[in-house]
Coordinates of C-alpha atoms in Angstrom, one line a residue:
M1 CA 0.0 -0.2 -0.3
R2 CA 1.7 3.3 -1.1
E3 CA 1.7 6.0 1.1
N4 CA -1.0 8.9 0.7
T5 CA 0.5 12.5 -0.4
R6 CA 0.1 15.7 1.8
V7 CA -2.8 16.6 0.0
E8 CA -4.5 13.1 0.5
R9 CA -3.9 13.0 4.4
A10 CA -4.9 16.4 4.8
V11 CA -8.3 15.6 2.7
G12 CA -8.4 12.6 4.4
F13 CA -8.8 14.2 7.8
L14 CA -11.9 16.4 6.6
L15 CA -13.5 13.1 5.4
G16 CA -12.9 11.4 8.4
L17 CA -15.5 14.0 10.0
V18 CA -18.6 13.0 8.0
D19 CA -20.4 9.9 8.2
E20 CA -18.3 6.7 7.1
E21 CA -20.9 5.9 4.3
I22 CA -20.8 9.3 2.8
A23 CA -17.2 9.1 3.0
V24 CA -16.7 6.0 1.3
R25 CA -18.9 7.0 -1.7
V26 CA -17.0 10.3 -1.9
R27 CA -13.9 8.0 -2.1
A28 CA -15.6 6.0 -4.7
R29 CA -16.7 8.8 -7.3
T30 CA -12.9 10.9 -6.4
G31 CA -10.5 8.4 -6.6
L32 CA -9.2 9.7 -3.2
P33 CA -7.5 6.5 -1.3
E34 CA -8.1 5.0 1.7
P35 CA -7.3 6.6 5.2
E36 CA -3.7 5.6 5.8
S37 CA -3.1 2.7 8.1
P38 CA -1.7 3.2 11.5
T39 CA 1.3 1.5 10.4
Q40 CA 1.8 4.2 8.2
A41 CA 0.7 7.1 10.6
R42 CA 3.1 5.6 13.1
G43 CA 6.0 5.6 10.5
R44 CA 5.3 9.3 9.5
V45 CA 5.8 10.1 13.3
T46 CA 9.1 8.5 13.6
R47 CA 10.2 10.1 10.2
A48 CA 9.7 13.5 12.0
W49 CA 10.5 15.7 9.5
T50 CA 7.4 15.2 7.2
W51 CA 5.3 17.1 9.4
A52 CA 7.1 19.2 12.4
R53 CA 8.7 21.7 9.9
H54 CA 5.4 23.0 10.8
L55 CA 5.2 22.3 14.7
D56 CA 3.6 25.5 15.8
A57 CA 4.9 26.0 19.9
S58 CA 1.4 25.4 20.5
V59 CA 1.3 22.1 19.1
A60 CA 4.3 21.2 20.7
L61 CA 2.8 21.7 23.9
W62 CA 0.3 19.8 23.1
I63 CA 2.0 16.8 22.2
M64 CA 4.2 17.3 25.2
E65 CA 0.7 17.0 27.5
N66 CA 1.2 13.1 26.5
D67 CA 4.5 13.0 29.0
D68 CA 5.8 10.5 26.5
P69 CA 9.7 10.3 26.6
Q70 CA 9.6 9.2 22.7
L71 CA 7.6 11.7 21.8
N72 CA 8.9 14.5 23.9
A73 CA 12.2 13.5 22.0
V74 CA 10.5 14.4 18.5
V75 CA 9.6 17.2 19.6
W76 CA 13.0 18.3 20.9
R77 CA 14.6 18.3 17.5
H78 CA 12.0 20.7 16.1
I79 CA 11.9 23.2 19.2
P80 CA 15.8 24.3 18.9
T81 CA 15.1 28.1 19.4
D82 CA 12.7 27.4 23.0
S83 CA 15.3 27.0 25.4
G84 CA 12.7 26.6 28.1
L85 CA 10.5 23.6 26.2
R86 CA 14.1 22.4 25.3
R87 CA 14.8 22.6 29.4
A88 CA 12.0 21.0 30.7
I89 CA 11.9 17.9 28.1
A90 CA 15.4 17.4 29.5
R91 CA 14.5 17.4 33.4
G92 CA 11.4 15.4 32.9
V93 CA 9.0 18.0 33.8
P94 CA 5.5 16.5 33.4
F95 CA 2.8 18.8 31.6
G96 CA -0.2 16.0 31.9
P97 CA -3.2 17.2 33.7
G98 CA -2.7 16.6 37.3
R99 CA 0.7 14.8 36.8
L100 CA 3.4 16.3 39.6
D101 CA 6.2 13.5 39.3
P102 CA 8.8 13.8 36.8
I103 CA 8.8 11.7 33.6
P104 CA 11.3 9.3 32.2
V105 CA 13.9 11.5 29.7
D106 CA 14.5 9.7 26.5
A107 CA 18.0 7.9 26.4
T108 CA 19.2 10.5 23.7
L109 CA 19.1 13.7 25.6
P110 CA 20.2 13.4 28.8
G111 CA 23.2 16.6 29.2
Q112 CA 21.7 18.5 26.9
E113 CA 19.9 20.9 28.5
P114 CA 20.3 24.8 27.6
E115 CA 22.9 26.3 29.4
V116 CA 21.6 27.6 32.5
P117 CA 22.0 31.4 32.6
E118 CA 24.3 33.8 34.8
S119 CA 21.6 35.9 36.1
Y120 CA 19.5 33.2 37.6
V121 CA 22.7 31.7 38.9
R122 CA 23.0 35.3 40.9
H123 CA 19.6 36.5 41.2
G124 CA 17.2 33.5 41.1
L125 CA 14.3 33.3 39.0
V126 CA 12.2 36.6 39.7
G127 CA 15.6 38.5 40.3
A128 CA 16.7 37.7 37.1
L129 CA 13.3 38.2 35.2
R130 CA 13.6 41.5 36.8
E131 CA 16.9 42.3 35.7
V132 CA 15.9 41.9 31.8
R133 CA 17.0 44.9 29.4
S134 CA 16.4 43.2 26.3
M135 CA 14.6 40.4 24.3
N136 CA 17.5 38.2 24.6
E137 CA 17.9 38.7 28.1
G138 CA 14.5 37.9 28.2
R139 CA 14.5 34.7 26.9
S140 CA 16.9 33.4 28.5
A141 CA 15.8 34.3 31.9
A142 CA 12.1 33.0 30.9
S143 CA 13.8 29.1 30.1
M144 CA 14.3 28.8 33.5
V145 CA 10.3 29.0 34.6
L146 CA 9.5 25.3 34.3
T147 CA 6.8 24.1 37.1
R148 CA 3.3 25.2 38.1
A149 CA 5.0 26.4 41.2
D150 CA 7.9 28.6 38.9
W151 CA 4.6 29.7 37.0
A152 CA 3.1 31.0 40.1
A153 CA 5.8 33.1 41.3
V154 CA 6.1 34.6 38.4
G155 CA 2.4 35.8 38.3
A156 CA 2.7 36.7 41.9
A157 CA 5.7 38.9 41.2
D158 CA 4.4 40.5 38.1
R159 CA 0.7 41.2 40.2
E160 CA 3.2 42.6 43.2
R161 CA 5.4 45.2 40.6
P162 CA 5.0 44.7 37.1
L163 CA 8.0 42.7 35.3
P164 CA 9.9 44.4 32.9
G165 CA 8.4 44.4 29.2
Y166 CA 10.7 42.5 27.7
A167 CA 10.5 39.9 30.2
R168 CA 6.7 39.5 30.5
W169 CA 7.0 39.5 26.2
A170 CA 9.4 36.6 26.5
L171 CA 7.2 34.8 29.4
S172 CA 4.0 35.4 27.0
V173 CA 4.8 33.5 24.2
R174 CA 6.1 30.3 25.7
P175 CA 3.2 28.1 25.4
D176 CA 3.2 26.7 28.7
C177 CA 2.3 29.9 30.2
P178 CA -0.8 29.6 32.1
P179 CA -3.8 31.6 30.9
S180 CA -4.3 33.4 34.3
V181 CA -0.3 34.6 34.2
R182 CA -0.8 35.5 30.6
A183 CA -3.8 37.7 30.8
G184 CA -2.0 39.7 33.7
F185 CA 0.5 40.9 31.0
G186 CA -2.3 42.2 28.8
R187 CA -5.1 41.9 26.3
H188 CA -4.7 44.6 23.5
A189 CA -4.3 43.7 19.5
R190 CA -0.8 43.8 19.4
F191 CA -0.1 41.4 22.3
T192 CA -2.5 39.2 20.9
H193 CA -0.8 39.2 17.3
R194 CA 2.6 38.4 18.9
L195 CA 1.2 35.5 20.0
R196 CA 0.1 34.0 16.6
Q197 CA 3.6 35.2 15.3
A198 CA 5.2 32.7 18.1
G199 CA 2.7 30.1 17.2
V200 CA 1.0 30.3 20.8
F201 CA -2.7 29.3 20.2
E202 CA -5.5 29.4 23.1
S203 CA -6.8 26.4 21.6
P204 CA -6.6 23.7 18.5
A205 CA -10.0 26.0 17.0
D206 CA -7.9 28.9 17.6
Y207 CA -5.1 27.1 15.7
I208 CA -7.4 26.1 12.6
A209 CA -8.7 29.8 12.5
S210 CA -4.8 30.9 12.0
D211 CA -3.3 32.4 9.2
G212 CA -2.9 29.6 6.4
P213 CA -1.9 28.1 4.5
A214 CA -4.5 25.2 5.3
L215 CA -2.0 22.3 4.3
P216 CA 0.1 22.2 7.3
V217 CA -2.6 22.5 9.6
L218 CA -4.4 19.6 8.5
E219 CA -1.3 17.6 7.8
V220 CA -0.6 17.9 11.7
L221 CA -4.0 17.4 12.8
S222 CA -4.1 14.5 10.4
L223 CA -1.7 12.6 13.0
G224 CA -3.4 14.2 15.9
H225 CA -4.7 10.9 17.3
L226 CA -1.2 9.8 17.7
L227 CA 0.2 13.1 18.8
F228 CA -2.2 15.2 20.7
P229 CA -5.5 12.7 21.5
A230 CA -6.8 14.7 24.0
R231 CA -6.7 17.8 22.2
L232 CA -7.8 16.3 18.5
M233 CA -11.5 16.4 19.5
E234 CA -11.7 20.2 20.0
A235 CA -10.4 20.7 16.4
E236 CA -12.6 18.1 15.0
D237 CA -15.7 19.7 16.8
A238 CA -14.4 23.0 15.7
L239 CA -14.5 21.7 11.8
R240 CA -17.6 19.4 11.6
P241 CA -20.4 21.5 11.0
L242 CA -18.4 23.6 8.3
V243 CA -17.5 20.3 6.6
R244 CA -21.0 19.4 7.0
D245 CA -22.3 22.7 5.8
H246 CA -20.5 23.5 2.7
L247 CA -18.7 19.9 1.8
G248 CA -21.4 17.2 2.8
E249 CA -22.0 14.1 0.6
R250 CA -21.3 16.7 -2.6
E251 CA -18.3 14.4 -4.6
D252 CA -18.0 17.3 -6.8
A253 CA -16.7 19.9 -3.7
W254 CA -14.8 17.1 -2.3
A255 CA -13.2 16.9 -5.6
V256 CA -12.8 20.8 -5.7
L257 CA -11.4 20.4 -2.3
A258 CA -8.5 17.9 -3.3
Q259 CA -7.3 20.2 -6.5
L260 CA -7.4 23.5 -4.2
T261 CA -5.8 22.3 -0.8
E262 CA -2.2 22.6 -2.3
T263 CA -2.3 25.6 -3.7
F264 CA -4.7 27.4 -1.1
H265 CA -3.3 30.3 0.6
G266 CA -6.4 30.8 3.1
N267 CA -6.7 29.1 6.4
T268 CA -8.9 25.8 7.3
P269 CA -12.1 27.2 7.1
E270 CA -11.6 29.0 4.0
L271 CA -10.3 26.2 2.2
V272 CA -13.7 24.6 3.0
V273 CA -15.8 27.3 2.4
T274 CA -13.9 28.1 -0.7
A275 CA -13.9 24.7 -1.9
G276 CA -18.0 24.4 -1.4
A277 CA -18.7 28.0 -3.0
I278 CA -16.9 26.9 -6.2
A279 CA -18.5 23.7 -6.2

């Protein structure tokens, strides 16, 4: 059985949101292949380059919420500039809801933790953040915020006396920054735009509605059952009404979708609506 193309995987994910009877009929009329097998999907995760080149910060966090050492090792290779998440992976920090005990670290990663900032050694966590005077210093200090207790301390310090702007910026674009802490940093439009540029999304629904193109988003979602099963349902629930209303059981609309997906520059909802309108 051949491996499905990127477009076929993307369209296949959306086909999975309609009744199986409709999906079978659409595949028969349009020539779209059967869904990839579980073995093929797992192989695609192993060959991480086929999807992780599009790995947004929040997607990395959703994967890490599995507390799976092997998946964390995959994430590690594709977040080279995120010292905070890399440090958390190297130290076995858990991200699953309610989990407190450290998790095992993949055998390939021990000893690879990013260098501990000198300001942290001299001033401690909050002190280092208060010393920040540039974005580089902000990222460096923010990389030491790892645990729930660390985030609580940061939030309390900011409420007591606002942290420097660069420190707030570096903390806010960490995908694991708790919403309650991030809310204290502001909610203006420029702030929200900054988060989206950094690949930080409040939810899978927000991720789907992000700027295009749709193809890499759908390709990541096509692996959601392996990468972030607890979050995938939110993405499916956000897309299902659109797929039902604009594509449904119309074979012509699905055929147009397959033709558009590779070169479409808009986001996923826009792709679905456009395919339905053209058909």
